Amino acid sequence: MDRFGDWIIMLAAAGIMIWWVLRRFDRWLHEPPGSRLRKLATAGGVDQDDNVQLLQEQGYEVLSGKHRIPLGVALDDGPVMPTRLYFDYLAFKDDKYFLVKLERSRQPMEWTASGLRERLLAYALLFPECEGIVIVLAQEQQLKIVRFKVEAGVE
């Protein structure tokens, strides 16, 4: 009789696990667009500095700051190596979300199409619901907006 009881417990546990996985998948599938951004908007605080002030002067509402997106990279069949992407702020203007990156003197921005693609495309792909990526040029007191558009190619 113990073996029969063990099977019932195993089947019940497996049923609960399958139900939980299906429920999580359904919740993820029906999650409204932009919900990841709304979660990020409430995730981090904003320190008032010159960059935030410049964004606010240009009409942006800075929602949160200093975000780190963890990623894993596997080469061939090797182990997954952890890495991360950083962006400085999440901002909101005219009912649209924008990721904000600060230009740093150690890593100057290359203002060519290929340079912008190499440096910023990952952010646009991770957050397709964002309108663009705002680059803050602190020394010039200037903002630039980068948007990516997929064009139909000729084959």
PDB file of C-alpha atoms in Angstrom:
ATOM      1  CA  MET A   1       0.000   0.000   0.000  1.00  0.00           C
ATOM      2  CA  ASP A   2       2.945   2.347   0.613  1.00  0.00           C
ATOM      3  CA  ARG A   3       3.918   2.168  -3.037  1.00  0.00           C
ATOM      4  CA  PHE A   4       0.407   3.123  -4.137  1.00  0.00           C
ATOM      5  CA  GLY A   5       0.420   6.108  -1.752  1.00  0.00           C
ATOM      6  CA  ASP A   6       3.822   7.202  -3.038  1.00  0.00           C
ATOM      7  CA  TRP A   7       2.493   7.213  -6.591  1.00  0.00           C
ATOM      8  CA  ILE A   8      -0.486   9.334  -5.600  1.00  0.00           C
ATOM      9  CA  ILE A   9       1.793  11.878  -3.925  1.00  0.00           C
ATOM     10  CA  MET A  10       4.135  11.947  -6.940  1.00  0.00           C
ATOM     11  CA  LEU A  11       1.253  12.405  -9.374  1.00  0.00           C
ATOM     12  CA  ALA A  12      -0.250  15.172  -7.239  1.00  0.00           C
ATOM     13  CA  ALA A  13       3.120  16.967  -7.033  1.00  0.00           C
ATOM     14  CA  ALA A  14       3.655  16.631 -10.795  1.00  0.00           C
ATOM     15  CA  GLY A  15       0.136  17.921 -11.448  1.00  0.00           C
ATOM     16  CA  ILE A  16       0.693  20.956  -9.235  1.00  0.00           C
ATOM     17  CA  MET A  17       4.022  21.706 -10.949  1.00  0.00           C
ATOM     18  CA  ILE A  18       2.496  21.430 -14.436  1.00  0.00           C
ATOM     19  CA  TRP A  19      -0.416  23.650 -13.394  1.00  0.00           C
ATOM     20  CA  TRP A  20       2.013  26.249 -11.973  1.00  0.00           C
ATOM     21  CA  VAL A  21       4.159  26.284 -15.154  1.00  0.00           C
ATOM     22  CA  LEU A  22       1.118  26.632 -17.408  1.00  0.00           C
ATOM     23  CA  ARG A  23      -0.280  29.424 -15.245  1.00  0.00           C
ATOM     24  CA  ARG A  24       3.034  31.352 -15.338  1.00  0.00           C
ATOM     25  CA  PHE A  25       3.251  30.917 -19.112  1.00  0.00           C
ATOM     26  CA  ASP A  26      -0.318  32.136 -19.577  1.00  0.00           C
ATOM     27  CA  ARG A  27       0.325  35.147 -17.347  1.00  0.00           C
ATOM     28  CA  TRP A  28       3.494  35.986 -19.298  1.00  0.00           C
ATOM     29  CA  LEU A  29       1.694  35.499 -22.632  1.00  0.00           C
ATOM     30  CA  HIS A  30      -1.118  37.896 -21.730  1.00  0.00           C
ATOM     31  CA  GLU A  31       1.046  40.484 -19.994  1.00  0.00           C
ATOM     32  CA  PRO A  32       0.293  43.905 -21.487  1.00  0.00           C
ATOM     33  CA  PRO A  33       3.027  45.593 -23.535  1.00  0.00           C
ATOM     34  CA  GLY A  34       5.084  47.999 -21.509  1.00  0.00           C
ATOM     35  CA  SER A  35       4.567  46.229 -18.202  1.00  0.00           C
ATOM     36  CA  ARG A  36       8.306  45.510 -17.971  1.00  0.00           C
ATOM     37  CA  LEU A  37       8.956  49.231 -18.332  1.00  0.00           C
ATOM     38  CA  ARG A  38       6.370  50.099 -15.683  1.00  0.00           C
ATOM     39  CA  LYS A  39       8.083  47.666 -13.309  1.00  0.00           C
ATOM     40  CA  LEU A  40      11.451  49.265 -14.075  1.00  0.00           C
ATOM     41  CA  ALA A  41       9.968  52.722 -13.537  1.00  0.00           C
ATOM     42  CA  THR A  42       9.192  51.874  -9.939  1.00  0.00           C
ATOM     43  CA  ALA A  43      12.388  49.891  -9.345  1.00  0.00           C
ATOM     44  CA  GLY A  44      15.057  52.514  -8.779  1.00  0.00           C
ATOM     45  CA  GLY A  45      15.326  55.910  -7.200  1.00  0.00           C
ATOM     46  CA  VAL A  46      16.569  59.036  -8.919  1.00  0.00           C
ATOM     47  CA  ASP A  47      19.365  61.176  -7.535  1.00  0.00           C
ATOM     48  CA  GLN A  48      18.914  64.800  -8.523  1.00  0.00           C
ATOM     49  CA  ASP A  49      21.985  65.825 -10.509  1.00  0.00           C
ATOM     50  CA  ASP A  50      22.816  67.996 -13.517  1.00  0.00           C
ATOM     51  CA  ASN A  51      21.828  65.260 -15.987  1.00  0.00           C
ATOM     52  CA  VAL A  52      18.398  64.783 -14.417  1.00  0.00           C
ATOM     53  CA  GLN A  53      17.920  68.548 -14.363  1.00  0.00           C
ATOM     54  CA  LEU A  54      18.811  68.783 -18.068  1.00  0.00           C
ATOM     55  CA  LEU A  55      16.304  66.041 -18.896  1.00  0.00           C
ATOM     56  CA  GLN A  56      13.595  67.780 -16.868  1.00  0.00           C
ATOM     57  CA  GLU A  57      14.311  71.105 -18.586  1.00  0.00           C
ATOM     58  CA  GLN A  58      13.732  69.381 -21.933  1.00  0.00           C
ATOM     59  CA  GLY A  59      10.340  68.065 -20.778  1.00  0.00           C
ATOM     60  CA  TYR A  60      11.268  64.552 -19.714  1.00  0.00           C
ATOM     61  CA  GLU A  61      10.038  63.040 -16.480  1.00  0.00           C
ATOM     62  CA  VAL A  62      12.823  60.876 -15.068  1.00  0.00           C
ATOM     63  CA  LEU A  63      11.150  57.805 -13.571  1.00  0.00           C
ATOM     64  CA  SER A  64      14.085  55.789 -12.264  1.00  0.00           C
ATOM     65  CA  GLY A  65      17.816  55.496 -12.536  1.00  0.00           C
ATOM     66  CA  LYS A  66      20.873  53.279 -12.643  1.00  0.00           C
ATOM     67  CA  HIS A  67      19.533  50.046 -14.113  1.00  0.00           C
ATOM     68  CA  ARG A  68      21.479  46.845 -14.623  1.00  0.00           C
ATOM     69  CA  ILE A  69      20.093  44.151 -16.938  1.00  0.00           C
ATOM     70  CA  PRO A  70      21.683  40.733 -16.210  1.00  0.00           C
ATOM     71  CA  LEU A  71      22.448  38.559 -19.232  1.00  0.00           C
ATOM     72  CA  GLY A  72      24.035  35.179 -19.738  1.00  0.00           C
ATOM     73  CA  VAL A  73      26.322  34.315 -22.648  1.00  0.00           C
ATOM     74  CA  ALA A  74      27.265  30.778 -23.657  1.00  0.00           C
ATOM     75  CA  LEU A  75      29.996  30.032 -26.183  1.00  0.00           C
ATOM     76  CA  ASP A  76      29.486  26.773 -28.052  1.00  0.00           C
ATOM     77  CA  ASP A  77      28.499  24.235 -25.400  1.00  0.00           C
ATOM     78  CA  GLY A  78      30.436  25.927 -22.625  1.00  0.00           C
ATOM     79  CA  PRO A  79      29.076  27.235 -19.374  1.00  0.00           C
ATOM     80  CA  VAL A  80      26.893  30.338 -19.253  1.00  0.00           C
ATOM     81  CA  MET A  81      28.996  33.372 -18.440  1.00  0.00           C
ATOM     82  CA  PRO A  82      27.235  36.226 -16.661  1.00  0.00           C
ATOM     83  CA  THR A  83      27.387  39.768 -17.985  1.00  0.00           C
ATOM     84  CA  ARG A  84      25.113  42.806 -17.848  1.00  0.00           C
ATOM     85  CA  LEU A  85      23.933  45.850 -19.734  1.00  0.00           C
ATOM     86  CA  TYR A  86      23.620  49.200 -18.014  1.00  0.00           C
ATOM     87  CA  PHE A  87      21.492  52.206 -18.745  1.00  0.00           C
ATOM     88  CA  ASP A  88      21.324  55.330 -16.671  1.00  0.00           C
ATOM     89  CA  TYR A  89      17.683  56.410 -16.540  1.00  0.00           C
ATOM     90  CA  LEU A  90      14.199  55.569 -17.678  1.00  0.00           C
ATOM     91  CA  ALA A  91      12.347  58.694 -18.767  1.00  0.00           C
ATOM     92  CA  PHE A  92       8.831  59.530 -19.907  1.00  0.00           C
ATOM     93  CA  LYS A  93       7.700  62.270 -22.306  1.00  0.00           C
ATOM     94  CA  ASP A  94       4.538  62.721 -24.396  1.00  0.00           C
ATOM     95  CA  ASP A  95       3.128  59.348 -23.254  1.00  0.00           C
ATOM     96  CA  LYS A  96       6.259  57.556 -24.479  1.00  0.00           C
ATOM     97  CA  TYR A  97       9.104  55.822 -22.668  1.00  0.00           C
ATOM     98  CA  PHE A  98      12.771  56.507 -23.386  1.00  0.00           C
ATOM     99  CA  LEU A  99      15.933  54.808 -22.170  1.00  0.00           C
ATOM    100  CA  VAL A 100      18.616  57.314 -21.214  1.00  0.00           C
ATOM    101  CA  LYS A 101      22.359  56.779 -21.561  1.00  0.00           C
ATOM    102  CA  LEU A 102      24.984  59.277 -20.465  1.00  0.00           C
ATOM    103  CA  GLU A 103      27.951  59.829 -22.757  1.00  0.00           C
ATOM    104  CA  ARG A 104      31.086  59.159 -20.789  1.00  0.00           C
ATOM    105  CA  SER A 105      34.528  60.524 -21.603  1.00  0.00           C
ATOM    106  CA  ARG A 106      36.020  57.019 -21.182  1.00  0.00           C
ATOM    107  CA  GLN A 107      33.641  55.627 -23.820  1.00  0.00           C
ATOM    108  CA  PRO A 108      32.856  58.351 -26.352  1.00  0.00           C
ATOM    109  CA  MET A 109      29.934  57.719 -28.663  1.00  0.00           C
ATOM    110  CA  GLU A 110      30.730  57.081 -32.308  1.00  0.00           C
ATOM    111  CA  TRP A 111      28.047  59.058 -34.159  1.00  0.00           C
ATOM    112  CA  THR A 112      27.947  56.891 -37.274  1.00  0.00           C
ATOM    113  CA  ALA A 113      25.152  54.472 -38.134  1.00  0.00           C
ATOM    114  CA  SER A 114      27.363  51.454 -37.498  1.00  0.00           C
ATOM    115  CA  GLY A 115      28.761  52.921 -34.266  1.00  0.00           C
ATOM    116  CA  LEU A 116      25.277  53.635 -32.909  1.00  0.00           C
ATOM    117  CA  ARG A 117      24.101  50.194 -33.972  1.00  0.00           C
ATOM    118  CA  GLU A 118      26.980  48.427 -32.235  1.00  0.00           C
ATOM    119  CA  ARG A 119      26.558  50.415 -29.048  1.00  0.00           C
ATOM    120  CA  LEU A 120      22.775  50.812 -28.691  1.00  0.00           C
ATOM    121  CA  LEU A 121      20.887  48.196 -30.719  1.00  0.00           C
ATOM    122  CA  ALA A 122      20.816  45.728 -27.824  1.00  0.00           C
ATOM    123  CA  TYR A 123      18.810  48.241 -25.758  1.00  0.00           C
ATOM    124  CA  ALA A 124      16.307  48.804 -28.558  1.00  0.00           C
ATOM    125  CA  LEU A 125      15.833  45.055 -28.966  1.00  0.00           C
ATOM    126  CA  LEU A 126      15.441  44.439 -25.227  1.00  0.00           C
ATOM    127  CA  PHE A 127      12.854  47.207 -24.883  1.00  0.00           C
ATOM    128  CA  PRO A 128      10.941  47.463 -28.180  1.00  0.00           C
ATOM    129  CA  GLU A 129       8.147  49.414 -26.484  1.00  0.00           C
ATOM    130  CA  CYS A 130      10.526  52.360 -25.940  1.00  0.00           C
ATOM    131  CA  GLU A 131      10.288  55.222 -28.386  1.00  0.00           C
ATOM    132  CA  GLY A 132      14.046  55.684 -28.500  1.00  0.00           C
ATOM    133  CA  ILE A 133      17.279  56.084 -26.595  1.00  0.00           C
ATOM    134  CA  VAL A 134      18.182  59.536 -25.310  1.00  0.00           C
ATOM    135  CA  ILE A 135      21.895  60.264 -25.159  1.00  0.00           C
ATOM    136  CA  VAL A 136      22.843  62.986 -22.678  1.00  0.00           C
ATOM    137  CA  LEU A 137      25.870  65.020 -23.705  1.00  0.00           C
ATOM    138  CA  ALA A 138      26.571  66.628 -20.340  1.00  0.00           C
ATOM    139  CA  GLN A 139      29.462  68.860 -21.402  1.00  0.00           C
ATOM    140  CA  GLU A 140      27.482  70.385 -24.293  1.00  0.00           C
ATOM    141  CA  GLN A 141      24.225  70.470 -22.268  1.00  0.00           C
ATOM    142  CA  GLN A 142      22.570  68.672 -25.171  1.00  0.00           C
ATOM    143  CA  LEU A 143      20.298  65.676 -25.749  1.00  0.00           C
ATOM    144  CA  LYS A 144      20.232  63.442 -28.812  1.00  0.00           C
ATOM    145  CA  ILE A 145      17.573  60.817 -29.525  1.00  0.00           C
ATOM    146  CA  VAL A 146      18.499  57.591 -31.313  1.00  0.00           C
ATOM    147  CA  ARG A 147      15.753  55.543 -32.954  1.00  0.00           C
ATOM    148  CA  PHE A 148      16.166  52.326 -34.896  1.00  0.00           C
ATOM    149  CA  LYS A 149      13.960  51.493 -37.859  1.00  0.00           C
ATOM    150  CA  VAL A 150      13.969  48.127 -39.608  1.00  0.00           C
ATOM    151  CA  GLU A 151      13.927  48.731 -43.348  1.00  0.00           C
ATOM    152  CA  ALA A 152      12.761  46.322 -45.994  1.00  0.00           C
ATOM    153  CA  GLY A 153      15.854  44.957 -47.675  1.00  0.00           C
ATOM    154  CA  VAL A 154      16.410  44.092 -51.282  1.00  0.00           C
ATOM    155  CA  GLU A 155      17.322  40.451 -51.752  1.00  0.00           C
TER     156      GLU A 155
END
